[in-house]
């Protein structure tokens, strides 16, 4: 997706790899379109980045009648991967590489912007489920920022049981003492994005990597850990140097576990552009304004009537 027009100030997103004390952060509401308000978890003033993850939006649920005209028009990206995951509903991805990919719940759209790409997201056909999902941005390491843009769609990712929880491994690798699971999603740096949900009150032990920074976002329900209670739309930032964590989940709870190796240097974010180089970000904005061919054109995009 895209950030709002007023969010075009240059931001510095820096890892919290020196943090070891768990901290709770509330999400911030942002009006993305007339039809869609999102909960913005990353970045915000108090916390900018978790490992390579520099952006996290939680959108919906929005009733079908209210997102039939959903329309995020063509916009550019550089230096990142966008990960779109629907909990319910349906969207259509269109991009300047020529891809037109419907997305349903349980499927993964992953776009690698690299040196530059343009995409749009619109409601697909006649939706019959509420629109509810997550979009994440994962900054590319400096040595991969200029990679060729690409788009990947995954019909399914690993799903398995952790005690009474169902785990869905969107990106990365998760391992216990008995087994290891690997997501097929393309990655350029060590990182993890995994959903946990349970219909009943339960506790689960999470196995963590000491070199990863971690955060846990509560999509719905409530969790308790480290003598803290974290509720819906809140993020628990754990920092690094954790090997395991006992998580107590309330009934009908869903959480997103994010993790990854801290970036050695901050990244710059301007609108939809991400890079370790401020000059590269500023050049991308100039190129977009000038209609540079690096971003291409979304040939089949048609605006929704009424927008």
PDB file of N, CA and C in Angstrom, residues 19 37 46 50 64 78 88-89 153 186 221 248 260 267:
ATOM      1  N   UNK A  19      18.351  -2.315  23.047  1.00  0.00           N
ATOM      2  CA  UNK A  19      17.258  -2.398  24.017  1.00  0.00           C
ATOM      3  C   UNK A  19      17.124  -3.833  24.527  1.00  0.00           C
ATOM      4  N   UNK A  37      -9.307   3.169   7.488  1.00  0.00           N
ATOM      5  CA  UNK A  37      -8.440   3.640   8.559  1.00  0.00           C
ATOM      6  C   UNK A  37      -7.549   2.487   8.980  1.00  0.00           C
ATOM      7  N   UNK A  46       8.029   6.740  18.813  1.00  0.00           N
ATOM      8  CA  UNK A  46       8.710   6.051  19.911  1.00  0.00           C
ATOM      9  C   UNK A  46       9.504   4.831  19.455  1.00  0.00           C
ATOM     10  N   UNK A  50      12.146  -2.834  13.824  1.00  0.00           N
ATOM     11  CA  UNK A  50      12.450  -4.072  14.536  1.00  0.00           C
ATOM     12  C   UNK A  50      13.207  -4.959  13.552  1.00  0.00           C
ATOM     13  N   UNK A  64     -17.794  -5.545   3.474  1.00  0.00           N
ATOM     14  CA  UNK A  64     -17.686  -5.586   2.010  1.00  0.00           C
ATOM     15  C   UNK A  64     -18.288  -4.375   1.313  1.00  0.00           C
ATOM     16  N   UNK A  78      11.008   1.964  -3.543  1.00  0.00           N
ATOM     17  CA  UNK A  78      12.381   1.513  -3.742  1.00  0.00           C
ATOM     18  C   UNK A  78      12.894   0.932  -2.425  1.00  0.00           C
ATOM     19  N   UNK A  88      -8.871 -11.928   5.964  1.00  0.00           N
ATOM     20  CA  UNK A  88     -10.110 -12.193   5.236  1.00  0.00           C
ATOM     21  C   UNK A  88     -10.243 -11.140   4.142  1.00  0.00           C
ATOM     22  N   UNK A  89     -11.154 -11.401   3.198  1.00  0.00           N
ATOM     23  CA  UNK A  89     -11.385 -10.463   2.123  1.00  0.00           C
ATOM     24  C   UNK A  89     -10.583 -10.791   0.882  1.00  0.00           C
ATOM     25  N   UNK A 153       4.036 -14.490  -5.654  1.00  0.00           N
ATOM     26  CA  UNK A 153       2.782 -14.842  -4.989  1.00  0.00           C
ATOM     27  C   UNK A 153       2.896 -16.271  -4.483  1.00  0.00           C
ATOM     28  N   UNK A 186      10.652 -15.181  -0.437  1.00  0.00           N
ATOM     29  CA  UNK A 186      11.977 -14.646  -0.750  1.00  0.00           C
ATOM     30  C   UNK A 186      12.425 -13.668   0.330  1.00  0.00           C
ATOM     31  N   UNK A 221      -7.538  -9.798  20.767  1.00  0.00           N
ATOM     32  CA  UNK A 221      -7.438 -10.542  22.015  1.00  0.00           C
ATOM     33  C   UNK A 221      -6.479  -9.900  22.988  1.00  0.00           C
ATOM     34  N   UNK A 248       1.368 -16.170  27.358  1.00  0.00           N
ATOM     35  CA  UNK A 248       0.026 -16.583  27.770  1.00  0.00           C
ATOM     36  C   UNK A 248      -0.987 -15.832  26.914  1.00  0.00           C
ATOM     37  N   UNK A 260      14.175 -10.258  13.610  1.00  0.00           N
ATOM     38  CA  UNK A 260      15.217 -10.156  12.594  1.00  0.00           C
ATOM     39  C   UNK A 260      16.486  -9.572  13.149  1.00  0.00           C
ATOM     40  N   UNK A 267      18.114   3.347   8.329  1.00  0.00           N
ATOM     41  CA  UNK A 267      17.636   3.574   6.977  1.00  0.00           C
ATOM     42  C   UNK A 267      16.804   4.853   6.960  1.00  0.00           C
TER      43      UNK A 267
END
